[in-house]
C-alpha cells in the first residue's frame, strides 16, 4: 500500500476509535453506508444533463464513498490497490476488446 | 498520487480507450455505475448477519466500486488521496469527539 | 386499501410463508432488498440516453421494487395508498408552486 | 387500477404540471430519483439493529420511493397492480417451494 493510503487509514482508525464507533462498523453497515453515500453522489446529477453537476459537491460525496470503501477494505485487511489490480485483470477477461469495442453491453450478453 | 494509483489509472484509461468506451463515461453515468456496484456489494450481505458475507464476493464487488470511484475522480482530474484527506478534516469538524462519542447520530442531529 | 392491493399482499404473505422466509424479512433487510432492486432498475438505463432502456426489463425491475415496498409497508401494518396520500400533501407544503415552478432545486435550497 | 391509485396518479400529474416538472421526468431520472429515495429509506436503518428504525421516518421515505415508482409506471402507461401480479407469478417459477424453502439463496444458485 502507498504511504498516502496508509496514512489515510491510520487517520480513519483513530477517528473511529476516538468516537468509539468500532461497535457500529460491521461489514454490512459499512457497505450500507457506502451505498447511501453513493446515492448522495448520484443526487448531484439528478434531473441534470450528464455534465451539469456542481463539482465541489461531487467531490465531497465521492470522498465519502471512498472513505467507506477503504474502511470496508481495512475491515477485511485488504490493500485497495491490490484488489483494484486484480479486478482490472479479471475485467480484461470478461470484456475482450474484440467483443466489447464500442458497445456498453454487459459481459454476460456479449 | 502514489505510483500504485497512478499505474491503476493508466491501466483504466487504456482499458477504456481500447474498447472505445470514453463515449459512455460521462460523470453522471460513472456515478450511476458506481451506485449499481455499491448495490451489488450490499447484495452480498442481504438476509445475512453482519459478518456472514462471502469475503471473496465482497472483495470483487468492492473492487468494482473503487474502480468507478477512481475513474470518476480522474474524469474531474482529482487525486483520490487528496480528496479523502480533505474530507477527513471536514468530518472532524462535523463530528467533534465530545458530541459524537459512542453515538451513531448524524451530524445535523448531534 | 383496494381489493387489488389486498389480494397482492395475501399472495406475498403466502409466498413468503410457503418458503419459510419470514425469518429473513426484517425491516432492515427488506429495505436493503428494495434498494438492490432499485439499482437493478437503474442498470437498465446505464450508459444510455434517458428514453433508451428496454421497457420489458424496466417493467420487471420496477415490479421487484414495488413488491418489496408493499412488503415493507405490510411489515409495519401500513396502507400504501394512505401513506402516498399523506406524502403528496406534505410535498405540496415543501414545494410551493410559486417557488418550485420550472426548477429542479431541492426544497431545502428553494 | 383501483380508484385510490387512480386518484393518487391524478394528483401526482397535477402536482408535476403545476410546477412545470414534466421536463425533468424522463424515465432515467425518475429511476434515479427512486433509488436515491431508497437510499434515504435505508439510512433510517444504518448502524442499527434490524427493528430499531424510527417508524415515522421509515414511513415517509417509503412513501417517497412509492411516489416515484408509480410515476415511473405511469410514464410507461403501466398499472402497478398488474405488473406486481405478473412478477409474483414469475417469482413462483424462479423460486419453487421445494428448492427455496428456508433458504435465502438467490434463484440462479438454487
Tab-separated table of C-alpha atoms in Angstrom:
chain	number	residue	atom	x	y	z
A	1	UNK	CA	0.000	0.000	0.000
A	2	UNK	CA	1.171	3.534	-0.707
A	3	UNK	CA	2.280	5.626	2.255
A	4	UNK	CA	-0.520	8.087	1.414
A	5	UNK	CA	-3.223	5.431	1.730
A	6	UNK	CA	-1.578	4.012	4.822
A	7	UNK	CA	-1.648	7.460	6.412
A	8	UNK	CA	-5.333	7.889	5.491
A	9	UNK	CA	-6.172	4.539	7.076
A	10	UNK	CA	-4.344	5.454	10.265
A	11	UNK	CA	-6.359	8.658	10.499
A	12	UNK	CA	-9.640	6.830	9.856
A	13	UNK	CA	-8.901	4.239	12.523
A	14	UNK	CA	-8.007	6.954	15.019
A	15	UNK	CA	-11.117	8.970	14.044
A	16	UNK	CA	-13.276	5.890	14.617
A	17	UNK	CA	-11.677	4.910	17.906
A	18	UNK	CA	-11.738	8.407	19.403
A	19	UNK	CA	-15.513	8.378	18.831
A	20	UNK	CA	-15.957	4.764	19.978
A	21	UNK	CA	-17.523	3.889	16.631
A	22	UNK	CA	-15.959	0.459	16.062
A	23	UNK	CA	-19.138	-1.000	17.617
A	24	UNK	CA	-21.130	0.247	14.590
A	25	UNK	CA	-18.587	-0.612	11.880
A	26	UNK	CA	-19.523	-4.163	10.972
A	27	UNK	CA	-19.059	-5.024	7.275
A	28	UNK	CA	-22.789	-4.986	6.491
A	29	UNK	CA	-23.349	-1.483	7.823
A	30	UNK	CA	-20.122	-0.179	6.271
A	31	UNK	CA	-21.333	-1.450	2.885
A	32	UNK	CA	-24.745	0.094	3.549
A	33	UNK	CA	-23.136	3.423	4.485
A	34	UNK	CA	-21.113	3.295	1.276
A	35	UNK	CA	-24.234	2.802	-0.840
A	36	UNK	CA	-26.023	5.673	0.921
A	37	UNK	CA	-23.090	7.946	0.104
A	38	UNK	CA	-23.183	6.641	-3.474
A	39	UNK	CA	-26.820	7.783	-3.642
A	40	UNK	CA	-25.869	11.225	-2.324
A	41	UNK	CA	-23.249	11.339	-5.061
A	42	UNK	CA	-25.908	10.453	-7.637
A	43	UNK	CA	-28.212	13.112	-6.250
A	44	UNK	CA	-25.767	15.735	-7.541
A	45	UNK	CA	-26.594	14.578	-11.077
A	46	UNK	CA	-30.357	14.136	-10.656
A	47	UNK	CA	-32.618	15.960	-13.144
A	48	UNK	CA	-29.485	17.316	-14.856
A	49	UNK	CA	-27.564	16.838	-18.054
A	50	UNK	CA	-24.608	14.452	-17.637
A	51	UNK	CA	-22.006	17.203	-17.162
A	52	UNK	CA	-24.077	19.712	-15.174
A	53	UNK	CA	-23.394	18.740	-11.560
A	54	UNK	CA	-21.633	21.045	-9.118
A	55	UNK	CA	-18.035	19.715	-8.966
A	56	UNK	CA	-17.487	20.810	-5.360
A	57	UNK	CA	-20.435	18.750	-4.188
A	58	UNK	CA	-19.497	15.796	-6.385
A	59	UNK	CA	-16.025	15.919	-4.877
A	60	UNK	CA	-17.332	15.793	-1.348
A	61	UNK	CA	-19.774	12.954	-1.924
A	62	UNK	CA	-17.200	10.955	-3.852
A	63	UNK	CA	-14.830	11.394	-0.907
A	64	UNK	CA	-17.474	9.934	1.421
A	65	UNK	CA	-17.841	6.901	-0.838
A	66	UNK	CA	-14.085	6.393	-0.908
A	67	UNK	CA	-13.716	6.760	2.857
A	68	UNK	CA	-16.223	3.971	3.468
A	69	UNK	CA	-14.650	1.857	0.731
A	70	UNK	CA	-11.206	2.000	2.322
A	71	UNK	CA	-12.673	1.340	5.753
A	72	UNK	CA	-14.528	-1.711	4.486
A	73	UNK	CA	-11.350	-2.967	2.808
A	74	UNK	CA	-9.458	-2.338	6.041
A	75	UNK	CA	-12.079	-4.319	7.969
A	76	UNK	CA	-11.081	-7.356	5.891
A	77	UNK	CA	-7.374	-6.477	5.934
A	78	UNK	CA	-7.260	-5.782	2.185
A	79	UNK	CA	-5.000	-3.447	0.227
A	80	UNK	CA	-7.249	-1.442	-2.115
A	81	UNK	CA	-4.564	-1.060	-4.759
A	82	UNK	CA	-4.128	-4.796	-4.881
A	83	UNK	CA	-7.827	-5.562	-5.159
A	84	UNK	CA	-8.236	-2.997	-7.927
A	85	UNK	CA	-5.306	-4.542	-9.807
A	86	UNK	CA	-6.850	-7.992	-9.573
A	87	UNK	CA	-10.237	-6.739	-10.797
A	88	UNK	CA	-8.712	-4.967	-13.792
A	89	UNK	CA	-7.157	-8.266	-14.826
A	90	UNK	CA	-10.484	-10.060	-14.401
A	91	UNK	CA	-12.375	-7.422	-16.340
A	92	UNK	CA	-9.963	-7.803	-19.236
A	93	UNK	CA	-11.066	-11.439	-19.449
A	94	UNK	CA	-14.761	-10.600	-19.130
A	95	UNK	CA	-14.611	-7.846	-21.719
A	96	UNK	CA	-12.290	-8.907	-24.567
A	97	UNK	CA	-11.562	-5.962	-26.867
A	98	UNK	CA	-12.845	-7.800	-29.929
A	99	UNK	CA	-16.309	-8.219	-28.405
A	100	UNK	CA	-16.622	-5.153	-26.209
A	101	UNK	CA	-15.336	-2.444	-28.525
A	102	UNK	CA	-17.802	0.420	-28.876
A	103	UNK	CA	-20.650	-1.301	-27.041
A	104	UNK	CA	-21.916	-0.854	-23.483
A	105	UNK	CA	-23.425	-4.337	-23.427
A	106	UNK	CA	-22.863	-6.266	-20.186
A	107	UNK	CA	-20.345	-9.106	-20.313
A	108	UNK	CA	-22.947	-11.843	-19.882
A	109	UNK	CA	-24.760	-10.645	-23.007
A	110	UNK	CA	-21.706	-10.077	-25.192
B	1	UNK	CA	-0.747	10.459	-6.101
B	2	UNK	CA	1.009	7.195	-5.266
B	3	UNK	CA	2.721	5.385	-8.100
B	4	UNK	CA	0.390	2.431	-7.486
B	5	UNK	CA	-2.738	4.529	-8.037
B	6	UNK	CA	-1.146	6.268	-10.999
B	7	UNK	CA	-0.439	2.882	-12.554
B	8	UNK	CA	-4.033	1.748	-11.936
B	9	UNK	CA	-5.355	4.896	-13.607
B	10	UNK	CA	-3.141	4.361	-16.633
B	11	UNK	CA	-4.473	0.829	-16.995
B	12	UNK	CA	-8.089	2.001	-16.624
B	13	UNK	CA	-7.643	4.707	-19.258
B	14	UNK	CA	-6.067	2.210	-21.641
B	15	UNK	CA	-8.797	-0.356	-20.912
B	16	UNK	CA	-11.460	2.259	-21.673
B	17	UNK	CA	-9.802	3.546	-24.835
B	18	UNK	CA	-9.073	0.111	-26.303
B	19	UNK	CA	-12.820	-0.583	-26.020
B	20	UNK	CA	-13.852	2.886	-27.245
B	21	UNK	CA	-15.818	3.421	-24.040
B	22	UNK	CA	-14.997	7.089	-23.393
B	23	UNK	CA	-18.256	7.918	-25.201
B	24	UNK	CA	-20.213	6.285	-22.340
B	25	UNK	CA	-18.116	7.602	-19.445
B	26	UNK	CA	-19.780	10.917	-18.645
B	27	UNK	CA	-19.795	11.820	-14.925
B	28	UNK	CA	-23.491	11.073	-14.440
B	29	UNK	CA	-23.256	7.535	-15.782
B	30	UNK	CA	-19.981	6.856	-13.969
B	31	UNK	CA	-21.676	7.850	-10.709
B	32	UNK	CA	-24.659	5.688	-11.623
B	33	UNK	CA	-22.381	2.737	-12.396
B	34	UNK	CA	-20.680	3.217	-9.040
B	35	UNK	CA	-24.000	3.089	-7.193
B	36	UNK	CA	-25.054	-0.045	-9.058
B	37	UNK	CA	-21.820	-1.730	-7.993
B	38	UNK	CA	-22.453	-0.493	-4.455
B	39	UNK	CA	-25.805	-2.307	-4.571
B	40	UNK	CA	-24.103	-5.498	-5.774
B	41	UNK	CA	-21.743	-5.130	-2.838
B	42	UNK	CA	-24.718	-4.796	-0.490
B	43	UNK	CA	-26.367	-7.833	-2.038
B	44	UNK	CA	-23.576	-9.945	-0.537
B	45	UNK	CA	-24.885	-9.004	2.915
B	46	UNK	CA	-28.616	-9.291	2.177
B	47	UNK	CA	-30.685	-11.556	4.502
B	48	UNK	CA	-27.491	-12.284	6.472
B	49	UNK	CA	-25.953	-11.472	9.803
B	50	UNK	CA	-23.494	-8.554	9.598
B	51	UNK	CA	-20.392	-10.744	9.370
B	52	UNK	CA	-21.758	-13.592	7.242
B	53	UNK	CA	-20.991	-12.472	3.698
B	54	UNK	CA	-18.633	-14.391	1.417
B	55	UNK	CA	-15.354	-12.400	1.556
B	56	UNK	CA	-14.329	-13.334	-1.993
B	57	UNK	CA	-17.502	-11.871	-3.418
B	58	UNK	CA	-17.334	-8.809	-1.183
B	59	UNK	CA	-13.789	-8.252	-2.404
B	60	UNK	CA	-14.807	-8.352	-6.027
B	61	UNK	CA	-17.792	-6.033	-5.670
B	62	UNK	CA	-15.802	-3.599	-3.557
B	63	UNK	CA	-13.169	-3.548	-6.297
B	64	UNK	CA	-15.847	-2.602	-8.838
B	65	UNK	CA	-16.973	0.285	-6.641
B	66	UNK	CA	-13.392	1.507	-6.281
B	67	UNK	CA	-12.659	1.245	-9.996
B	68	UNK	CA	-15.596	3.511	-10.832
B	69	UNK	CA	-14.684	5.860	-7.983
B	70	UNK	CA	-11.153	6.389	-9.285
B	71	UNK	CA	-12.435	6.784	-12.836
B	72	UNK	CA	-14.939	9.420	-11.756
B	73	UNK	CA	-12.212	11.248	-9.831
B	74	UNK	CA	-9.974	11.004	-12.890
B	75	UNK	CA	-12.751	12.474	-15.045
B	76	UNK	CA	-12.532	15.622	-12.912
B	77	UNK	CA	-8.737	15.463	-12.636
B	78	UNK	CA	-8.795	14.788	-8.897
B	79	UNK	CA	-6.293	12.916	-6.745
B	80	UNK	CA	-8.298	10.500	-4.582
B	81	UNK	CA	-5.809	10.601	-1.714
B	82	UNK	CA	-6.114	14.363	-1.582
B	83	UNK	CA	-9.891	14.400	-1.611
B	84	UNK	CA	-10.026	11.773	1.124
B	85	UNK	CA	-7.598	13.847	3.227
B	86	UNK	CA	-9.776	16.937	2.846
B	87	UNK	CA	-12.930	15.057	3.793
B	88	UNK	CA	-11.347	13.572	6.918
B	89	UNK	CA	-10.541	17.109	8.048
B	90	UNK	CA	-14.112	18.242	7.350
B	91	UNK	CA	-15.603	15.254	9.142
B	92	UNK	CA	-13.545	16.065	12.217
B	93	UNK	CA	-15.340	19.422	12.328
B	94	UNK	CA	-18.769	17.902	11.717
B	95	UNK	CA	-18.310	15.197	14.338
B	96	UNK	CA	-16.473	16.658	17.352
B	97	UNK	CA	-15.383	13.883	19.727
B	98	UNK	CA	-17.230	15.408	22.669
B	99	UNK	CA	-20.579	15.169	20.868
B	100	UNK	CA	-20.117	12.130	18.658
B	101	UNK	CA	-18.541	9.698	21.093
B	102	UNK	CA	-20.432	6.414	21.263
B	103	UNK	CA	-23.383	7.563	19.187
B	104	UNK	CA	-24.255	6.912	15.538
B	105	UNK	CA	-26.400	10.055	15.344
B	106	UNK	CA	-25.947	12.060	12.157
B	107	UNK	CA	-24.053	15.359	12.455
B	108	UNK	CA	-27.104	17.536	11.803
B	109	UNK	CA	-28.906	15.980	14.777
B	110	UNK	CA	-25.966	15.977	17.207
C	1	UNK	CA	-56.782	-0.478	0.700
C	2	UNK	CA	-58.022	-1.519	-2.734
C	3	UNK	CA	-59.081	-5.121	-3.165
C	4	UNK	CA	-56.341	-5.494	-5.805
C	5	UNK	CA	-53.596	-4.483	-3.376
C	6	UNK	CA	-55.137	-6.584	-0.628
C	7	UNK	CA	-55.061	-9.594	-2.947
C	8	UNK	CA	-51.404	-8.920	-3.853
C	9	UNK	CA	-50.491	-8.746	-0.175
C	10	UNK	CA	-52.245	-12.031	0.539
C	11	UNK	CA	-50.284	-13.689	-2.245
C	12	UNK	CA	-46.989	-12.212	-0.999
C	13	UNK	CA	-47.626	-13.382	2.546
C	14	UNK	CA	-48.481	-16.869	1.320
C	15	UNK	CA	-45.428	-16.905	-0.987
C	16	UNK	CA	-43.219	-15.932	1.950
C	17	UNK	CA	-44.720	-18.411	4.375
C	18	UNK	CA	-44.683	-21.379	1.996
C	19	UNK	CA	-40.931	-20.789	1.645
C	20	UNK	CA	-40.399	-20.120	5.354
C	21	UNK	CA	-38.892	-16.736	4.558
C	22	UNK	CA	-40.427	-14.658	7.362
C	23	UNK	CA	-37.204	-15.308	9.281
C	24	UNK	CA	-35.292	-13.175	6.720
C	25	UNK	CA	-37.888	-10.422	6.293
C	26	UNK	CA	-36.916	-7.934	8.990
C	27	UNK	CA	-37.465	-4.266	8.048
C	28	UNK	CA	-33.752	-3.536	7.566
C	29	UNK	CA	-33.217	-6.341	5.068
C	30	UNK	CA	-36.498	-5.611	3.271
C	31	UNK	CA	-35.351	-2.005	2.790
C	32	UNK	CA	-31.952	-3.262	1.643
C	33	UNK	CA	-33.587	-5.650	-0.826
C	34	UNK	CA	-35.705	-2.792	-2.141
C	35	UNK	CA	-32.612	-0.649	-2.770
C	36	UNK	CA	-30.830	-3.507	-4.549
C	37	UNK	CA	-33.821	-3.889	-6.860
C	38	UNK	CA	-33.798	-0.116	-7.369
C	39	UNK	CA	-30.188	-0.442	-8.551
C	40	UNK	CA	-31.160	-3.219	-10.958
C	41	UNK	CA	-33.849	-0.892	-12.263
C	42	UNK	CA	-31.238	1.829	-12.749
C	43	UNK	CA	-28.938	-0.582	-14.510
C	44	UNK	CA	-31.465	-0.699	-17.371
C	45	UNK	CA	-30.711	2.983	-18.022
C	46	UNK	CA	-26.922	2.859	-17.520
C	47	UNK	CA	-24.767	4.257	-20.358
C	48	UNK	CA	-27.948	5.100	-22.264
C	49	UNK	CA	-29.960	8.122	-23.273
C	50	UNK	CA	-32.882	8.812	-20.888
C	51	UNK	CA	-35.503	7.090	-23.044
C	52	UNK	CA	-33.409	4.184	-24.395
C	53	UNK	CA	-33.994	1.437	-21.854
C	54	UNK	CA	-35.728	-1.829	-22.711
C	55	UNK	CA	-39.296	-1.402	-21.361
C	56	UNK	CA	-39.766	-5.111	-20.640
C	57	UNK	CA	-36.758	-5.149	-18.351
C	58	UNK	CA	-37.702	-1.849	-16.730
C	59	UNK	CA	-41.139	-3.285	-16.041
C	60	UNK	CA	-39.737	-6.338	-14.332
C	61	UNK	CA	-37.265	-4.466	-12.146
C	62	UNK	CA	-39.858	-1.874	-11.201
C	63	UNK	CA	-42.155	-4.722	-10.168
C	64	UNK	CA	-39.425	-6.063	-7.865
C	65	UNK	CA	-39.063	-2.645	-6.239
C	66	UNK	CA	-42.813	-2.406	-5.716
C	67	UNK	CA	-43.089	-5.909	-4.279
C	68	UNK	CA	-40.521	-5.126	-1.596
C	69	UNK	CA	-42.137	-1.736	-0.957
C	70	UNK	CA	-45.544	-3.269	-0.270
C	71	UNK	CA	-43.982	-5.987	1.873
C	72	UNK	CA	-42.109	-3.406	3.946
C	73	UNK	CA	-45.316	-1.379	4.352
C	74	UNK	CA	-47.142	-4.570	5.335
C	75	UNK	CA	-44.445	-5.313	7.944
C	76	UNK	CA	-45.442	-2.077	9.671
C	77	UNK	CA	-49.158	-2.586	9.000
C	78	UNK	CA	-49.391	0.412	6.655
C	79	UNK	CA	-51.731	1.015	3.739
C	80	UNK	CA	-49.574	2.197	0.827
C	81	UNK	CA	-52.329	4.323	-0.681
C	82	UNK	CA	-52.716	6.158	2.582
C	83	UNK	CA	-49.005	6.811	3.036
C	84	UNK	CA	-48.708	8.086	-0.528
C	85	UNK	CA	-51.679	10.412	0.040
C	86	UNK	CA	-50.051	11.839	3.151
C	87	UNK	CA	-46.750	12.395	1.397
C	88	UNK	CA	-48.347	14.191	-1.525
C	89	UNK	CA	-49.886	16.624	0.963
C	90	UNK	CA	-46.510	17.118	2.666
C	91	UNK	CA	-44.707	17.644	-0.628
C	92	UNK	CA	-47.206	20.340	-1.576
C	93	UNK	CA	-46.057	22.243	1.514
C	94	UNK	CA	-42.346	21.621	0.824
C	95	UNK	CA	-42.619	22.639	-2.817
C	96	UNK	CA	-44.999	25.616	-3.140
C	97	UNK	CA	-45.821	26.269	-6.784
C	98	UNK	CA	-44.606	29.849	-6.649
C	99	UNK	CA	-41.090	28.748	-5.645
C	100	UNK	CA	-40.772	25.373	-7.341
C	101	UNK	CA	-42.148	26.152	-10.780
C	102	UNK	CA	-39.739	25.165	-13.533
C	103	UNK	CA	-36.817	24.380	-11.248
C	104	UNK	CA	-35.462	21.054	-10.022
C	105	UNK	CA	-33.899	22.647	-6.944
C	106	UNK	CA	-34.354	20.671	-3.720
C	107	UNK	CA	-36.814	22.069	-1.208
C	108	UNK	CA	-34.166	22.995	1.347
C	109	UNK	CA	-32.465	25.228	-1.205
C	110	UNK	CA	-35.588	26.846	-2.661
D	1	UNK	CA	-56.322	0.067	-11.390
D	2	UNK	CA	-58.030	0.814	-8.079
D	3	UNK	CA	-59.794	4.153	-7.754
D	4	UNK	CA	-57.398	5.014	-4.906
D	5	UNK	CA	-54.316	4.579	-7.096
D	6	UNK	CA	-56.007	6.371	-9.970
D	7	UNK	CA	-56.705	9.298	-7.681
D	8	UNK	CA	-53.079	9.338	-6.487
D	9	UNK	CA	-51.862	9.379	-10.069
D	10	UNK	CA	-54.123	12.272	-10.955
D	11	UNK	CA	-52.755	14.259	-8.035
D	12	UNK	CA	-49.152	13.449	-8.994
D	13	UNK	CA	-49.707	14.523	-12.588
D	14	UNK	CA	-51.310	17.757	-11.460
D	15	UNK	CA	-48.518	18.345	-8.922
D	16	UNK	CA	-45.925	17.852	-11.644
D	17	UNK	CA	-47.674	20.026	-14.219
D	18	UNK	CA	-48.384	22.905	-11.847
D	19	UNK	CA	-44.627	23.037	-11.211
D	20	UNK	CA	-43.682	22.524	-14.867
D	21	UNK	CA	-41.635	19.463	-13.901
D	22	UNK	CA	-42.503	17.166	-16.813
D	23	UNK	CA	-39.317	18.433	-18.478
D	24	UNK	CA	-37.249	16.689	-15.757
D	25	UNK	CA	-39.298	13.489	-15.511
D	26	UNK	CA	-37.663	11.270	-18.107
D	27	UNK	CA	-37.570	7.553	-17.166
D	28	UNK	CA	-33.838	7.538	-16.388
D	29	UNK	CA	-34.057	10.379	-13.871
D	30	UNK	CA	-37.274	9.024	-12.345
D	31	UNK	CA	-35.498	5.708	-11.753
D	32	UNK	CA	-32.511	7.580	-10.340
D	33	UNK	CA	-34.760	9.600	-8.035
D	34	UNK	CA	-36.391	6.378	-6.864
D	35	UNK	CA	-33.011	4.852	-5.971
D	36	UNK	CA	-31.955	7.982	-4.079
D	37	UNK	CA	-35.140	7.772	-2.030
D	38	UNK	CA	-34.427	4.066	-1.482
D	39	UNK	CA	-31.061	5.071	-0.019
D	40	UNK	CA	-32.734	7.591	2.281
D	41	UNK	CA	-35.032	4.788	3.379
D	42	UNK	CA	-32.000	2.593	4.098
D	43	UNK	CA	-30.357	5.396	6.031
D	44	UNK	CA	-33.081	5.006	8.669
D	45	UNK	CA	-31.690	1.528	9.407
D	46	UNK	CA	-27.972	2.371	9.215
D	47	UNK	CA	-25.814	1.386	12.225
D	48	UNK	CA	-28.939	-0.062	13.873
D	49	UNK	CA	-30.410	-3.415	14.743
D	50	UNK	CA	-32.925	-4.627	12.146
D	51	UNK	CA	-36.004	-3.452	14.060
D	52	UNK	CA	-34.621	-0.219	15.555
D	53	UNK	CA	-35.504	2.397	12.947
D	54	UNK	CA	-37.895	5.265	13.638
D	55	UNK	CA	-41.203	4.168	12.017
D	56	UNK	CA	-42.318	7.727	11.225
D	57	UNK	CA	-39.188	8.352	9.182
D	58	UNK	CA	-39.356	4.947	7.518
D	59	UNK	CA	-42.933	5.715	6.548
D	60	UNK	CA	-42.007	8.995	4.923
D	61	UNK	CA	-39.049	7.645	2.964
D	62	UNK	CA	-41.023	4.610	1.831
D	63	UNK	CA	-43.732	6.980	0.593
D	64	UNK	CA	-41.127	8.821	-1.491
D	65	UNK	CA	-39.988	5.546	-3.058
D	66	UNK	CA	-43.577	4.608	-3.879
D	67	UNK	CA	-44.405	8.003	-5.357
D	68	UNK	CA	-41.525	7.736	-7.818
D	69	UNK	CA	-42.393	4.115	-8.553
D	70	UNK	CA	-45.958	4.958	-9.534
D	71	UNK	CA	-44.785	7.946	-11.572
D	72	UNK	CA	-42.291	5.796	-13.453
D	73	UNK	CA	-45.010	3.200	-14.119
D	74	UNK	CA	-47.325	5.990	-15.266
D	75	UNK	CA	-44.627	7.258	-17.639
D	76	UNK	CA	-44.850	3.904	-19.425
D	77	UNK	CA	-48.629	3.668	-19.053
D	78	UNK	CA	-48.454	0.666	-16.722
D	79	UNK	CA	-50.863	-0.398	-13.998
D	80	UNK	CA	-48.765	-1.166	-10.893
D	81	UNK	CA	-51.174	-3.786	-9.611
D	82	UNK	CA	-50.940	-5.643	-12.884
D	83	UNK	CA	-47.154	-5.574	-13.039
D	84	UNK	CA	-46.911	-6.781	-9.443
D	85	UNK	CA	-49.314	-9.630	-10.218
D	86	UNK	CA	-47.201	-10.709	-13.194
D	87	UNK	CA	-43.998	-10.611	-11.169
D	88	UNK	CA	-45.458	-12.727	-8.362
D	89	UNK	CA	-46.299	-15.386	-10.947
D	90	UNK	CA	-42.781	-15.223	-12.387
D	91	UNK	CA	-41.176	-15.410	-8.945
D	92	UNK	CA	-43.170	-18.542	-8.182
D	93	UNK	CA	-41.422	-20.173	-11.153
D	94	UNK	CA	-37.982	-18.875	-10.179
D	95	UNK	CA	-38.343	-19.950	-6.560
D	96	UNK	CA	-40.133	-23.309	-6.398
D	97	UNK	CA	-41.101	-24.139	-2.819
D	98	UNK	CA	-39.217	-27.426	-2.846
D	99	UNK	CA	-35.918	-25.672	-3.553
D	100	UNK	CA	-36.372	-22.314	-1.871
D	101	UNK	CA	-37.858	-23.366	1.450
D	102	UNK	CA	-35.909	-21.965	4.374
D	103	UNK	CA	-33.024	-20.609	2.338
D	104	UNK	CA	-32.245	-17.063	1.180
D	105	UNK	CA	-30.156	-18.313	-1.726
D	106	UNK	CA	-30.725	-16.449	-4.989
D	107	UNK	CA	-32.676	-18.256	-7.691
D	108	UNK	CA	-29.684	-18.656	-10.024
D	109	UNK	CA	-27.790	-20.542	-7.308
D	110	UNK	CA	-30.640	-22.746	-6.110
